PDB file of C-alpha atoms in Angstrom:
ATOM      1  CA  MET A  20     173.071 -78.068 -93.128  1.00 39.00           C
ATOM      2  CA  ARG A  21     172.892 -76.264 -89.615  1.00 45.00           C
ATOM      3  CA  ALA A  22     169.659 -74.808 -89.455  1.00 49.00           C
ATOM      4  CA  ALA A  23     169.289 -71.211 -89.248  1.00 52.00           C
ATOM      5  CA  ASP A  24     170.449 -69.533 -85.461  1.00 53.00           C
ATOM      6  CA  PRO A  25     166.437 -67.423 -84.208  1.00 51.00           C
ATOM      7  CA  PHE A  26     168.518 -65.852 -81.898  1.00 47.00           C
ATOM      8  CA  ALA A  27     170.722 -64.561 -84.791  1.00 50.00           C
ATOM      9  CA  GLY A  28     168.391 -64.301 -87.011  1.00 50.00           C
ATOM     10  CA  SER A  29     166.133 -62.056 -84.770  1.00 52.00           C
ATOM     11  CA  PHE A  30     168.575 -59.166 -84.339  1.00 50.00           C
ATOM     12  CA  ALA A  31     168.121 -58.522 -87.446  1.00 48.00           C
ATOM     13  CA  VAL A  32     165.075 -57.268 -86.228  1.00 52.00           C
ATOM     14  CA  GLY A  33     165.648 -53.919 -83.798  1.00 67.00           C
ATOM     15  CA  TYR A  34     163.691 -54.744 -80.188  1.00 75.00           C
ATOM     16  CA  VAL A  35     163.159 -51.115 -79.952  1.00 81.00           C
ATOM     17  CA  GLY A  36     161.576 -50.536 -82.768  1.00 84.00           C
ATOM     18  CA  VAL A  37     159.094 -54.114 -81.684  1.00 86.00           C
ATOM     19  CA  ILE A  38     158.440 -52.084 -78.558  1.00 85.00           C
ATOM     20  CA  ALA A  39     157.542 -49.313 -80.202  1.00 88.00           C
ATOM     21  CA  PHE A  40     155.385 -51.129 -82.131  1.00 89.00           C
ATOM     22  CA  LEU A  41     153.250 -52.693 -79.696  1.00 88.00           C
ATOM     23  CA  ALA A  42     153.047 -49.625 -77.664  1.00 88.00           C
ATOM     24  CA  VAL A  43     151.218 -47.606 -80.787  1.00 90.00           C
ATOM     25  CA  ALA A  44     149.592 -50.782 -81.466  1.00 89.00           C
ATOM     26  CA  ASP A  45     148.005 -50.548 -77.534  1.00 85.00           C
ATOM     27  CA  ALA A  46     147.827 -46.698 -77.604  1.00 85.00           C
ATOM     28  CA  GLY A  47     145.982 -46.244 -80.711  1.00 86.00           C
ATOM     29  CA  SER A  48     148.386 -42.885 -81.585  1.00 87.00           C
ATOM     30  CA  PHE A  49     152.022 -41.882 -81.831  1.00 89.00           C
ATOM     31  CA  SER A  50     151.451 -39.187 -79.445  1.00 88.00           C
ATOM     32  CA  ARG A  51     150.399 -41.603 -76.551  1.00 88.00           C
ATOM     33  CA  ALA A  52     152.963 -44.411 -77.230  1.00 87.00           C
ATOM     34  CA  ALA A  53     155.525 -41.464 -77.092  1.00 89.00           C
ATOM     35  CA  ASP A  54     154.298 -40.502 -73.670  1.00 88.00           C
ATOM     36  CA  ARG A  55     153.564 -44.070 -72.611  1.00 83.00           C
ATOM     37  CA  LEU A  56     157.295 -45.205 -73.327  1.00 84.00           C
ATOM     38  CA  GLY A  57     158.610 -41.836 -72.260  1.00 86.00           C
ATOM     39  CA  ILE A  58     160.501 -40.452 -75.342  1.00 88.00           C
ATOM     40  CA  GLY A  59     159.877 -37.977 -78.603  1.00 89.00           C
ATOM     41  CA  ARG A  60     157.085 -39.037 -80.042  1.00 88.00           C
ATOM     42  CA  SER A  61     159.495 -38.538 -83.667  1.00 89.00           C
ATOM     43  CA  ALA A  62     161.434 -41.257 -81.865  1.00 89.00           C
ATOM     44  CA  VAL A  63     158.558 -43.820 -81.724  1.00 89.00           C
ATOM     45  CA  SER A  64     157.592 -43.136 -85.560  1.00 89.00           C
ATOM     46  CA  ARG A  65     161.269 -43.499 -86.651  1.00 89.00           C
ATOM     47  CA  ASN A  66     161.693 -46.693 -84.772  1.00 88.00           C
ATOM     48  CA  VAL A  67     158.449 -47.909 -86.379  1.00 90.00           C
ATOM     49  CA  ARG A  68     159.161 -46.988 -89.811  1.00 90.00           C
ATOM     50  CA  LYS A  69     162.820 -48.895 -89.570  1.00 89.00           C
ATOM     51  CA  LEU A  70     160.681 -51.664 -88.288  1.00 87.00           C
ATOM     52  CA  GLU A  71     158.720 -52.152 -91.464  1.00 88.00           C
ATOM     53  CA  ASN A  72     161.736 -51.272 -93.368  1.00 88.00           C
ATOM     54  CA  GLN A  73     162.950 -54.216 -91.776  1.00 86.00           C
ATOM     55  CA  LEU A  74     160.141 -57.203 -92.117  1.00 86.00           C
ATOM     56  CA  GLY A  75     159.181 -55.739 -95.469  1.00 87.00           C
ATOM     57  CA  ALA A  76     155.588 -54.618 -94.123  1.00 88.00           C
ATOM     58  CA  ARG A  77     153.771 -51.827 -93.912  1.00 90.00           C
ATOM     59  CA  LEU A  78     151.891 -51.813 -89.965  1.00 89.00           C
ATOM     60  CA  PHE A  79     150.098 -48.999 -89.662  1.00 90.00           C
ATOM     61  CA  HIS A  80     147.248 -47.034 -91.503  1.00 89.00           C
ATOM     62  CA  ARG A  81     147.836 -43.584 -90.369  1.00 84.00           C
ATOM     63  CA  THR A  82     146.022 -40.342 -91.045  1.00 80.00           C
ATOM     64  CA  THR A  83     145.703 -37.361 -89.274  1.00 74.00           C
ATOM     65  CA  ARG A  84     142.843 -38.208 -86.796  1.00 77.00           C
ATOM     66  CA  ASN A  85     143.343 -42.409 -86.905  1.00 83.00           C
ATOM     67  CA  THR A  86     145.910 -44.891 -86.819  1.00 86.00           C
ATOM     68  CA  SER A  87     145.094 -48.281 -87.196  1.00 88.00           C
ATOM     69  CA  LEU A  88     146.871 -51.772 -87.426  1.00 90.00           C
ATOM     70  CA  THR A  89     146.772 -53.499 -91.553  1.00 91.00           C
ATOM     71  CA  PRO A  90     146.287 -56.558 -91.804  1.00 90.00           C
ATOM     72  CA  GLU A  91     149.916 -57.752 -91.299  1.00 90.00           C
ATOM     73  CA  GLY A  92     150.620 -55.114 -88.062  1.00 88.00           C
ATOM     74  CA  GLU A  93     147.037 -57.435 -86.712  1.00 90.00           C
ATOM     75  CA  LEU A  94     148.963 -60.314 -87.449  1.00 91.00           C
ATOM     76  CA  PHE A  95     152.402 -59.167 -86.215  1.00 89.00           C
ATOM     77  CA  TYR A  96     150.880 -57.574 -82.554  1.00 88.00           C
ATOM     78  CA  GLU A  97     149.215 -61.340 -82.499  1.00 88.00           C
ATOM     79  CA  ASN A  98     152.533 -63.136 -82.830  1.00 86.00           C
ATOM     80  CA  CYS A  99     154.741 -60.645 -80.627  1.00 84.00           C
ATOM     81  CA  ARG A 100     152.322 -59.209 -77.536  1.00 80.00           C
ATOM     82  CA  PRO A 101     152.453 -62.829 -75.690  1.00 80.00           C
ATOM     83  CA  GLY A 102     155.875 -62.735 -75.734  1.00 79.00           C
ATOM     84  CA  LEU A 103     156.530 -59.217 -74.577  1.00 76.00           C
ATOM     85  CA  GLU A 104     153.828 -60.086 -71.722  1.00 76.00           C
ATOM     86  CA  TYR A 105     156.209 -63.100 -70.668  1.00 77.00           C
ATOM     87  CA  ILE A 106     159.564 -61.277 -70.666  1.00 76.00           C
ATOM     88  CA  ALA A 107     157.947 -58.265 -68.472  1.00 74.00           C
ATOM     89  CA  ARG A 108     155.995 -61.040 -65.591  1.00 72.00           C
ATOM     90  CA  ALA A 109     159.388 -62.099 -65.289  1.00 73.00           C
ATOM     91  CA  LEU A 110     161.487 -59.760 -65.167  1.00 73.00           C
ATOM     92  CA  ASP A 111     158.068 -58.995 -61.941  1.00 71.00           C
ATOM     93  CA  ASP A 112     159.176 -62.238 -60.620  1.00 66.00           C
ATOM     94  CA  MET A 113     162.643 -62.247 -60.321  1.00 70.00           C
ATOM     95  CA  HIS A 114     162.548 -58.372 -59.248  1.00 66.00           C
ATOM     96  CA  GLU A 115     160.455 -59.777 -56.237  1.00 63.00           C
ATOM     97  CA  LEU A 116     162.533 -62.519 -55.312  1.00 59.00           C
ATOM     98  CA  ARG A 117     165.655 -60.771 -55.191  1.00 57.00           C
ATOM     99  CA  ASN A 118     164.190 -57.865 -53.516  1.00 59.00           C
ATOM    100  CA  GLY A 119     162.464 -59.878 -50.935  1.00 66.00           C
ATOM    101  CA  PRO A 120     159.464 -59.140 -49.086  1.00 79.00           C
ATOM    102  CA  PRO A 121     155.930 -58.185 -51.501  1.00 84.00           C
ATOM    103  CA  LYS A 122     156.042 -54.687 -53.225  1.00 84.00           C
ATOM    104  CA  GLY A 123     155.393 -53.098 -56.302  1.00 85.00           C
ATOM    105  CA  HIS A 124     152.414 -51.588 -58.068  1.00 90.00           C
ATOM    106  CA  LEU A 125     149.018 -53.367 -57.996  1.00 92.00           C
ATOM    107  CA  ARG A 126     146.079 -52.697 -60.295  1.00 93.00           C
ATOM    108  CA  ILE A 127     142.601 -54.063 -58.788  1.00 95.00           C
ATOM    109  CA  GLN A 128     139.335 -53.626 -60.574  1.00 94.00           C
ATOM    110  CA  SER A 129     135.955 -54.267 -59.640  1.00 92.00           C
ATOM    111  CA  THR A 130     132.592 -53.891 -60.374  1.00 89.00           C
ATOM    112  CA  PRO A 131     131.174 -50.599 -58.467  1.00 91.00           C
ATOM    113  CA  ALA A 132     129.389 -51.709 -56.139  1.00 88.00           C
ATOM    114  CA  PHE A 133     131.428 -54.276 -54.832  1.00 90.00           C
ATOM    115  CA  GLY A 134     134.428 -52.225 -55.040  1.00 92.00           C
ATOM    116  CA  ARG A 135     132.844 -48.762 -52.730  1.00 91.00           C
ATOM    117  CA  LYS A 136     130.859 -51.762 -50.464  1.00 90.00           C
ATOM    118  CA  ILE A 137     133.146 -54.580 -50.079  1.00 91.00           C
ATOM    119  CA  VAL A 138     137.425 -54.010 -51.903  1.00 94.00           C
ATOM    120  CA  ALA A 139     137.612 -49.656 -51.084  1.00 94.00           C
ATOM    121  CA  PRO A 140     137.120 -50.262 -47.164  1.00 94.00           C
ATOM    122  CA  LEU A 141     140.057 -53.895 -46.938  1.00 93.00           C
ATOM    123  CA  LEU A 142     142.893 -52.297 -48.944  1.00 95.00           C
ATOM    124  CA  PRO A 143     144.100 -49.989 -45.032  1.00 95.00           C
ATOM    125  CA  ARG A 144     144.153 -52.624 -43.426  1.00 94.00           C
ATOM    126  CA  PHE A 145     145.904 -54.449 -46.490  1.00 95.00           C
ATOM    127  CA  HIS A 146     148.530 -51.607 -47.031  1.00 94.00           C
ATOM    128  CA  ALA A 147     149.311 -51.958 -43.050  1.00 94.00           C
ATOM    129  CA  ARG A 148     149.928 -55.573 -43.595  1.00 92.00           C
ATOM    130  CA  PHE A 149     151.992 -54.587 -46.824  1.00 92.00           C
ATOM    131  CA  PRO A 150     153.389 -50.581 -46.725  1.00 92.00           C
ATOM    132  CA  ASP A 151     155.594 -51.588 -50.097  1.00 88.00           C
ATOM    133  CA  ILE A 152     152.752 -52.282 -51.939  1.00 92.00           C
ATOM    134  CA  THR A 153     150.954 -49.751 -53.672  1.00 93.00           C
ATOM    135  CA  THR A 154     147.396 -49.829 -55.266  1.00 93.00           C
ATOM    136  CA  GLU A 155     144.749 -48.600 -57.248  1.00 93.00           C
ATOM    137  CA  LEU A 156     141.529 -49.492 -57.842  1.00 95.00           C
ATOM    138  CA  LEU A 157     139.597 -49.079 -60.560  1.00 93.00           C
ATOM    139  CA  LEU A 158     135.774 -49.681 -61.106  1.00 92.00           C
ATOM    140  CA  SER A 159     133.929 -50.248 -64.261  1.00 88.00           C
ATOM    141  CA  GLU A 160     131.379 -52.521 -65.269  1.00 85.00           C
ATOM    142  CA  GLN A 161     133.261 -53.919 -68.137  1.00 85.00           C
ATOM    143  CA  ALA A 162     134.861 -57.364 -67.640  1.00 83.00           C
ATOM    144  CA  PRO A 163     138.606 -56.678 -67.580  1.00 81.00           C
ATOM    145  CA  ASP A 164     141.478 -56.743 -70.191  1.00 81.00           C
ATOM    146  CA  PHE A 165     143.960 -58.013 -67.435  1.00 82.00           C
ATOM    147  CA  ALA A 166     146.683 -57.794 -70.607  1.00 76.00           C
ATOM    148  CA  ALA A 167     145.649 -54.287 -72.355  1.00 77.00           C
ATOM    149  CA  ASP A 168     144.576 -52.749 -69.284  1.00 81.00           C
ATOM    150  CA  ARG A 169     147.361 -54.078 -67.318  1.00 85.00           C
ATOM    151  CA  ILE A 170     144.534 -55.615 -64.464  1.00 90.00           C
ATOM    152  CA  ASP A 171     146.243 -57.788 -61.595  1.00 91.00           C
ATOM    153  CA  VAL A 172     143.506 -58.357 -59.870  1.00 93.00           C
ATOM    154  CA  ALA A 173     139.862 -58.731 -60.412  1.00 93.00           C
ATOM    155  CA  PHE A 174     136.438 -58.504 -58.705  1.00 92.00           C
ATOM    156  CA  ARG A 175     133.836 -59.889 -60.505  1.00 87.00           C
ATOM    157  CA  ASP A 176     130.163 -61.318 -60.446  1.00 81.00           C
ATOM    158  CA  GLY A 177     129.897 -65.463 -61.724  1.00 69.00           C
ATOM    159  CA  ARG A 178     133.020 -67.122 -63.310  1.00 58.00           C
ATOM    160  CA  LEU A 179     134.950 -65.646 -66.169  1.00 60.00           C
ATOM    161  CA  GLU A 180     134.980 -68.044 -69.410  1.00 62.00           C
ATOM    162  CA  ASP A 181     138.396 -67.879 -70.406  1.00 62.00           C
ATOM    163  CA  SER A 182     140.871 -70.730 -69.685  1.00 63.00           C
ATOM    164  CA  ASP A 183     143.663 -68.575 -69.210  1.00 72.00           C
ATOM    165  CA  ILE A 184     142.328 -66.574 -65.282  1.00 80.00           C
ATOM    166  CA  VAL A 185     142.823 -68.115 -62.474  1.00 85.00           C
ATOM    167  CA  ALA A 186     138.346 -67.588 -60.884  1.00 86.00           C
ATOM    168  CA  ARG A 187     138.617 -68.423 -56.831  1.00 87.00           C
ATOM    169  CA  ARG A 188     135.592 -67.958 -55.299  1.00 88.00           C
ATOM    170  CA  ILE A 189     135.221 -65.725 -52.314  1.00 87.00           C
ATOM    171  CA  ILE A 190     131.474 -66.030 -51.175  1.00 81.00           C
ATOM    172  CA  SER A 191     128.068 -66.541 -52.991  1.00 80.00           C
ATOM    173  CA  MET A 192     126.128 -64.519 -54.798  1.00 79.00           C
ATOM    174  CA  GLN A 193     122.681 -64.262 -54.225  1.00 83.00           C
ATOM    175  CA  THR A 194     120.254 -62.173 -56.045  1.00 86.00           C
ATOM    176  CA  ILE A 195     117.392 -60.626 -53.782  1.00 89.00           C
ATOM    177  CA  THR A 196     114.047 -58.875 -55.073  1.00 92.00           C
ATOM    178  CA  CYS A 197     112.981 -56.505 -52.940  1.00 93.00           C
ATOM    179  CA  ALA A 198     111.456 -53.271 -51.750  1.00 94.00           C
ATOM    180  CA  SER A 199     110.870 -50.881 -49.068  1.00 94.00           C
ATOM    181  CA  PRO A 200     108.226 -51.397 -46.279  1.00 95.00           C
ATOM    182  CA  SER A 201     106.693 -48.160 -47.464  1.00 94.00           C
ATOM    183  CA  TYR A 202     105.947 -49.000 -51.106  1.00 93.00           C
ATOM    184  CA  MET A 203     105.074 -52.402 -49.889  1.00 93.00           C
ATOM    185  CA  ALA A 204     102.778 -50.195 -47.600  1.00 93.00           C
ATOM    186  CA  ALA A 205     101.325 -48.513 -50.491  1.00 92.00           C
ATOM    187  CA  HIS A 206     101.741 -51.233 -53.262  1.00 91.00           C
ATOM    188  CA  GLY A 207     101.555 -54.444 -51.961  1.00 91.00           C
ATOM    189  CA  LEU A 208     104.227 -57.276 -53.540  1.00 91.00           C
ATOM    190  CA  PRO A 209     103.973 -59.197 -56.040  1.00 90.00           C
ATOM    191  CA  PRO A 210     102.697 -62.739 -55.545  1.00 90.00           C
ATOM    192  CA  ASP A 211     104.612 -64.375 -58.712  1.00 89.00           C
ATOM    193  CA  ILE A 212     106.650 -63.470 -61.607  1.00 86.00           C
ATOM    194  CA  GLU A 213     104.242 -62.329 -63.621  1.00 88.00           C
ATOM    195  CA  ALA A 214     102.795 -59.830 -61.264  1.00 88.00           C
ATOM    196  CA  LEU A 215     105.541 -57.816 -61.790  1.00 88.00           C
ATOM    197  CA  GLU A 216     103.815 -56.817 -64.810  1.00 88.00           C
ATOM    198  CA  ARG A 217     101.458 -54.675 -62.281  1.00 88.00           C
ATOM    199  CA  HIS A 218     103.983 -52.863 -60.422  1.00 91.00           C
ATOM    200  CA  ARG A 219     106.777 -50.751 -60.760  1.00 91.00           C
ATOM    201  CA  CYS A 220     110.150 -51.593 -61.212  1.00 92.00           C
ATOM    202  CA  ILE A 221     113.554 -50.188 -60.774  1.00 93.00           C
ATOM    203  CA  ALA A 222     116.118 -51.725 -63.803  1.00 91.00           C
ATOM    204  CA  PHE A 223     119.555 -51.069 -63.887  1.00 91.00           C
ATOM    205  CA  ARG A 224     121.922 -50.923 -67.723  1.00 89.00           C
ATOM    206  CA  ALA A 225     124.511 -52.968 -67.988  1.00 85.00           C
ATOM    207  CA  ALA A 226     128.043 -51.912 -69.560  1.00 81.00           C
ATOM    208  CA  SER A 227     127.187 -53.996 -72.323  1.00 81.00           C
ATOM    209  CA  GLY A 228     124.191 -50.643 -72.733  1.00 83.00           C
ATOM    210  CA  ARG A 229     121.224 -52.994 -72.288  1.00 87.00           C
ATOM    211  CA  ILE A 230     118.830 -53.526 -69.562  1.00 89.00           C
ATOM    212  CA  ARG A 231     119.429 -56.365 -67.933  1.00 87.00           C
ATOM    213  CA  ASN A 232     117.142 -58.997 -67.294  1.00 87.00           C
ATOM    214  CA  TRP A 233     115.723 -59.639 -64.149  1.00 88.00           C
ATOM    215  CA  GLU A 234     116.557 -63.044 -63.323  1.00 86.00           C
ATOM    216  CA  PHE A 235     114.926 -66.154 -61.731  1.00 88.00           C
ATOM    217  CA  LYS A 236     114.472 -70.152 -60.941  1.00 84.00           C
ATOM    218  CA  MET A 237     110.904 -71.546 -61.740  1.00 84.00           C
ATOM    219  CA  ALA A 238     109.883 -75.109 -61.803  1.00 81.00           C
ATOM    220  CA  GLY A 239     114.102 -75.867 -61.762  1.00 78.00           C
ATOM    221  CA  HIS A 240     114.681 -73.706 -64.351  1.00 82.00           C
ATOM    222  CA  ALA A 241     116.403 -70.539 -64.688  1.00 82.00           C
ATOM    223  CA  VAL A 242     114.421 -68.056 -66.110  1.00 84.00           C
ATOM    224  CA  ARG A 243     114.616 -64.263 -67.370  1.00 85.00           C
ATOM    225  CA  HIS A 244     112.269 -61.923 -67.115  1.00 86.00           C
ATOM    226  CA  GLN A 245     112.020 -58.332 -69.078  1.00 86.00           C
ATOM    227  CA  VAL A 246     110.369 -55.847 -67.085  1.00 85.00           C
ATOM    228  CA  ALA A 247     108.805 -52.399 -67.401  1.00 84.00           C
ATOM    229  CA  ALA A 248     111.096 -50.446 -65.617  1.00 86.00           C
ATOM    230  CA  LEU A 249     109.627 -46.993 -64.029  1.00 85.00           C
ATOM    231  CA  HIS A 250     113.496 -46.023 -63.313  1.00 90.00           C
ATOM    232  CA  VAL A 251     116.528 -46.657 -64.765  1.00 92.00           C
ATOM    233  CA  PHE A 252     120.230 -46.238 -63.950  1.00 93.00           C
ATOM    234  CA  ASN A 253     123.657 -47.684 -64.618  1.00 90.00           C
ATOM    235  CA  ASP A 254     124.873 -47.625 -61.171  1.00 88.00           C
ATOM    236  CA  MET A 255     124.155 -50.330 -58.568  1.00 90.00           C
ATOM    237  CA  ASP A 256     124.412 -47.907 -55.206  1.00 91.00           C
ATOM    238  CA  LEU A 257     121.415 -45.569 -57.573  1.00 94.00           C
ATOM    239  CA  VAL A 258     119.044 -48.985 -57.550  1.00 93.00           C
ATOM    240  CA  LEU A 259     119.364 -49.111 -54.183  1.00 94.00           C
ATOM    241  CA  GLN A 260     119.190 -45.673 -52.775  1.00 93.00           C
ATOM    242  CA  ALA A 261     116.204 -45.191 -54.740  1.00 94.00           C
ATOM    243  CA  THR A 262     114.686 -48.708 -53.655  1.00 94.00           C
ATOM    244  CA  LEU A 263     115.189 -47.528 -50.091  1.00 94.00           C
ATOM    245  CA  ALA A 264     113.268 -44.190 -51.183  1.00 94.00           C
ATOM    246  CA  GLY A 265     110.112 -45.919 -51.892  1.00 93.00           C
ATOM    247  CA  GLN A 266     110.210 -46.241 -55.795  1.00 93.00           C
ATOM    248  CA  GLY A 267     109.611 -49.140 -56.470  1.00 93.00           C
ATOM    249  CA  ILE A 268     110.778 -52.901 -56.208  1.00 94.00           C
ATOM    250  CA  ALA A 269     114.035 -53.865 -57.974  1.00 93.00           C
ATOM    251  CA  GLN A 270     116.149 -56.693 -57.763  1.00 91.00           C
ATOM    252  CA  LEU A 271     119.190 -56.189 -56.395  1.00 91.00           C
ATOM    253  CA  PRO A 272     122.909 -58.290 -55.212  1.00 88.00           C
ATOM    254  CA  GLY A 273     122.762 -60.071 -51.380  1.00 86.00           C
ATOM    255  CA  TYR A 274     125.751 -58.035 -50.504  1.00 87.00           C
ATOM    256  CA  LEU A 275     124.190 -54.567 -51.397  1.00 88.00           C
ATOM    257  CA  ALA A 276     120.680 -55.716 -50.015  1.00 87.00           C
ATOM    258  CA  CYS A 277     121.323 -57.897 -46.832  1.00 86.00           C
ATOM    259  CA  GLU A 278     122.334 -54.936 -44.045  1.00 87.00           C
ATOM    260  CA  ALA A 279     119.224 -53.244 -44.567  1.00 90.00           C
ATOM    261  CA  ILE A 280     116.893 -56.215 -44.897  1.00 90.00           C
ATOM    262  CA  ARG A 281     118.707 -57.292 -41.658  1.00 87.00           C
ATOM    263  CA  SER A 282     117.323 -53.477 -40.087  1.00 88.00           C
ATOM    264  CA  GLY A 283     113.721 -53.615 -41.742  1.00 91.00           C
ATOM    265  CA  ARG A 284     114.934 -50.658 -44.548  1.00 93.00           C
ATOM    266  CA  LEU A 285     113.817 -53.644 -47.374  1.00 93.00           C
ATOM    267  CA  VAL A 286     111.787 -56.661 -47.193  1.00 92.00           C
ATOM    268  CA  ALA A 287     112.543 -59.537 -49.699  1.00 90.00           C
ATOM    269  CA  CYS A 288     109.981 -61.011 -52.156  1.00 90.00           C
ATOM    270  CA  LEU A 289     109.263 -63.540 -54.684  1.00 88.00           C
ATOM    271  CA  SER A 290     112.592 -65.804 -52.425  1.00 84.00           C
ATOM    272  CA  GLN A 291     110.558 -68.913 -53.902  1.00 87.00           C
ATOM    273  CA  PHE A 292     111.981 -68.596 -57.284  1.00 87.00           C
ATOM    274  CA  THR A 293     115.258 -66.647 -56.267  1.00 81.00           C
ATOM    275  CA  PRO A 294     117.797 -67.894 -58.862  1.00 80.00           C
ATOM    276  CA  ASP A 295     120.532 -70.103 -58.223  1.00 74.00           C
ATOM    277  CA  ASP A 296     124.303 -68.650 -56.840  1.00 72.00           C
ATOM    278  CA  GLU A 297     127.062 -68.156 -59.236  1.00 75.00           C
ATOM    279  CA  GLY A 298     129.666 -66.386 -56.488  1.00 81.00           C
ATOM    280  CA  HIS A 299     131.656 -63.410 -56.414  1.00 86.00           C
ATOM    281  CA  TYR A 300     135.248 -64.619 -57.399  1.00 89.00           C
ATOM    282  CA  LEU A 301     138.381 -63.301 -57.637  1.00 91.00           C
ATOM    283  CA  CYS A 302     140.067 -63.433 -60.346  1.00 90.00           C
ATOM    284  CA  TYR A 303     144.092 -63.204 -61.951  1.00 89.00           C
ATOM    285  CA  LEU A 304     145.505 -63.702 -64.814  1.00 84.00           C
ATOM    286  CA  SER A 305     146.861 -67.698 -64.813  1.00 73.00           C
ATOM    287  CA  ARG A 306     150.878 -67.885 -63.564  1.00 67.00           C
ATOM    288  CA  LYS A 307     152.919 -70.593 -62.827  1.00 65.00           C
ATOM    289  CA  HIS A 308     154.940 -68.120 -60.806  1.00 67.00           C
ATOM    290  CA  LEU A 309     152.585 -65.996 -59.339  1.00 78.00           C
ATOM    291  CA  PRO A 310     153.790 -62.427 -58.356  1.00 82.00           C
ATOM    292  CA  ALA A 311     154.096 -62.245 -54.432  1.00 84.00           C
ATOM    293  CA  ARG A 312     151.889 -58.986 -54.329  1.00 88.00           C
ATOM    294  CA  ILE A 313     148.950 -60.628 -56.043  1.00 90.00           C
ATOM    295  CA  ARG A 314     148.836 -63.872 -54.536  1.00 89.00           C
ATOM    296  CA  VAL A 315     149.556 -61.730 -50.731  1.00 91.00           C
ATOM    297  CA  PHE A 316     146.566 -59.847 -51.428  1.00 94.00           C
ATOM    298  CA  ALA A 317     144.403 -61.828 -53.157  1.00 92.00           C
ATOM    299  CA  ASP A 318     144.453 -64.420 -49.756  1.00 92.00           C
ATOM    300  CA  HIS A 319     144.421 -60.573 -47.892  1.00 93.00           C
ATOM    301  CA  ALA A 320     141.446 -60.138 -49.757  1.00 93.00           C
ATOM    302  CA  ILE A 321     139.379 -63.465 -49.225  1.00 92.00           C
ATOM    303  CA  ASP A 322     140.031 -63.839 -45.847  1.00 91.00           C
ATOM    304  CA  GLU A 323     138.586 -60.679 -44.680  1.00 91.00           C
ATOM    305  CA  ILE A 324     135.390 -60.650 -47.514  1.00 90.00           C
ATOM    306  CA  ARG A 325     134.957 -63.836 -46.097  1.00 88.00           C
ATOM    307  CA  THR A 326     134.761 -62.562 -42.344  1.00 87.00           C
ATOM    308  CA  LEU A 327     132.122 -60.235 -43.545  1.00 84.00           C
ATOM    309  CA  ASP A 328     128.249 -60.768 -42.661  1.00 76.00           C
ATOM    310  CA  LEU A 329     126.643 -60.650 -46.323  1.00 74.00           C
ATOM    311  CA  ALA A 330     124.663 -63.252 -45.997  1.00 68.00           C
ATOM    312  CA  CYS A 331     120.346 -63.225 -46.724  1.00 64.00           C
ATOM    313  CA  VAL A 332     119.187 -66.651 -46.885  1.00 50.00           C
ATOM    314  CA  THR A 333     117.326 -68.719 -44.621  1.00 35.00           C
ATOM    315  CA  THR A 334     119.896 -71.118 -43.039  1.00 33.00           C
ATOM    316  CA  GLN A 335     119.409 -74.120 -41.055  1.00 30.00           C
ATOM    317  CA  SER A 336     121.067 -74.815 -37.698  1.00 30.00           C
ATOM    318  CA  GLN A 337     120.076 -77.753 -34.853  1.00 29.00           C
ATOM    319  CA  ALA A 338     117.636 -76.136 -32.982  1.00 30.00           C
ATOM    320  CA  GLY A 339     115.664 -75.539 -36.349  1.00 32.00           C
ATOM    321  CA  THR A 340     115.383 -72.813 -39.277  1.00 31.00           C
ATOM    322  CA  VAL A 341     116.347 -69.884 -38.229  1.00 31.00           C
ATOM    323  CA  ARG A 342     115.809 -66.762 -40.440  1.00 33.00           C
ATOM    324  CA  ARG A 343     119.038 -64.235 -41.569  1.00 37.00           C
ATOM    325  CA  CYS A 344     116.615 -62.093 -43.224  1.00 36.00           C
ATOM    326  CA  ARG A 345     112.712 -61.037 -43.696  1.00 31.00           C
ATOM    327  CA  TYR A 346     111.266 -62.456 -46.874  1.00 28.00           C
ATOM    328  CA  ILE A 347     107.514 -61.718 -48.047  1.00 30.00           C
TER     329      ILE A 347
END
């Protein structure tokens, strides 16, 4: 017997209903899905209901306040979503191939501090080179959800543990423990990690809600240390400002601290316990045919960022040791 034709069979289920279903599942409501699709809420509801009748399964739990997937809906969503993403990528790729120079919209995500200091300043030169590409920069401490948030490129500290993500290393990620000269004059600086208990510390609250531990390296092993913080901020720029104001000791990313260290507005300490470099990465979804707008932005961003002087390390030259920042 001849096997059933998968294409003919698929037309028994309306594709319009599948699109409506995926939009509701992503948006979490029929109203938001209707806005995203540019059609009325009743049309979305009608298409989803027709799909449920065709499948013989209820896909959503509906109440006046909440819309959530049923177990059958979750299974159907997981099976459908990858196919829709491949179709969208194919359309994007063919559109760019057909229309010549890179164009389209680029959604970029970065951690707030790195985005403000490093990513945003490189956008004007990128727009000058590629005027047909529009950009949207989103600042968030949350790890990017490339599919759900339609993120094209993300800048992250440390490599993402995801085999579907391409992570291109841009620059080193240094972690510097430092304080202002005024704080050092008033309170001194800790000679070792245990001495931090006697100092005023400024901590960072991560997107998870937890205060981030400080990282060090002792006897070749990574060490995480929880400080008793006098001040806590959920924005790394505010941690930097409080440190510059002499309010305490902080652990800062090198790209934020390096300029202040070189100018003498900050001094580094505990350098003998500096943790290993994990790197700053530019990340995007793995694709066999990368859209031109992503490819040209990735190349531009990496080239531009690598020209910046963001190092806060003691480097070696043929003439001997050259100190590029002040360590105590």
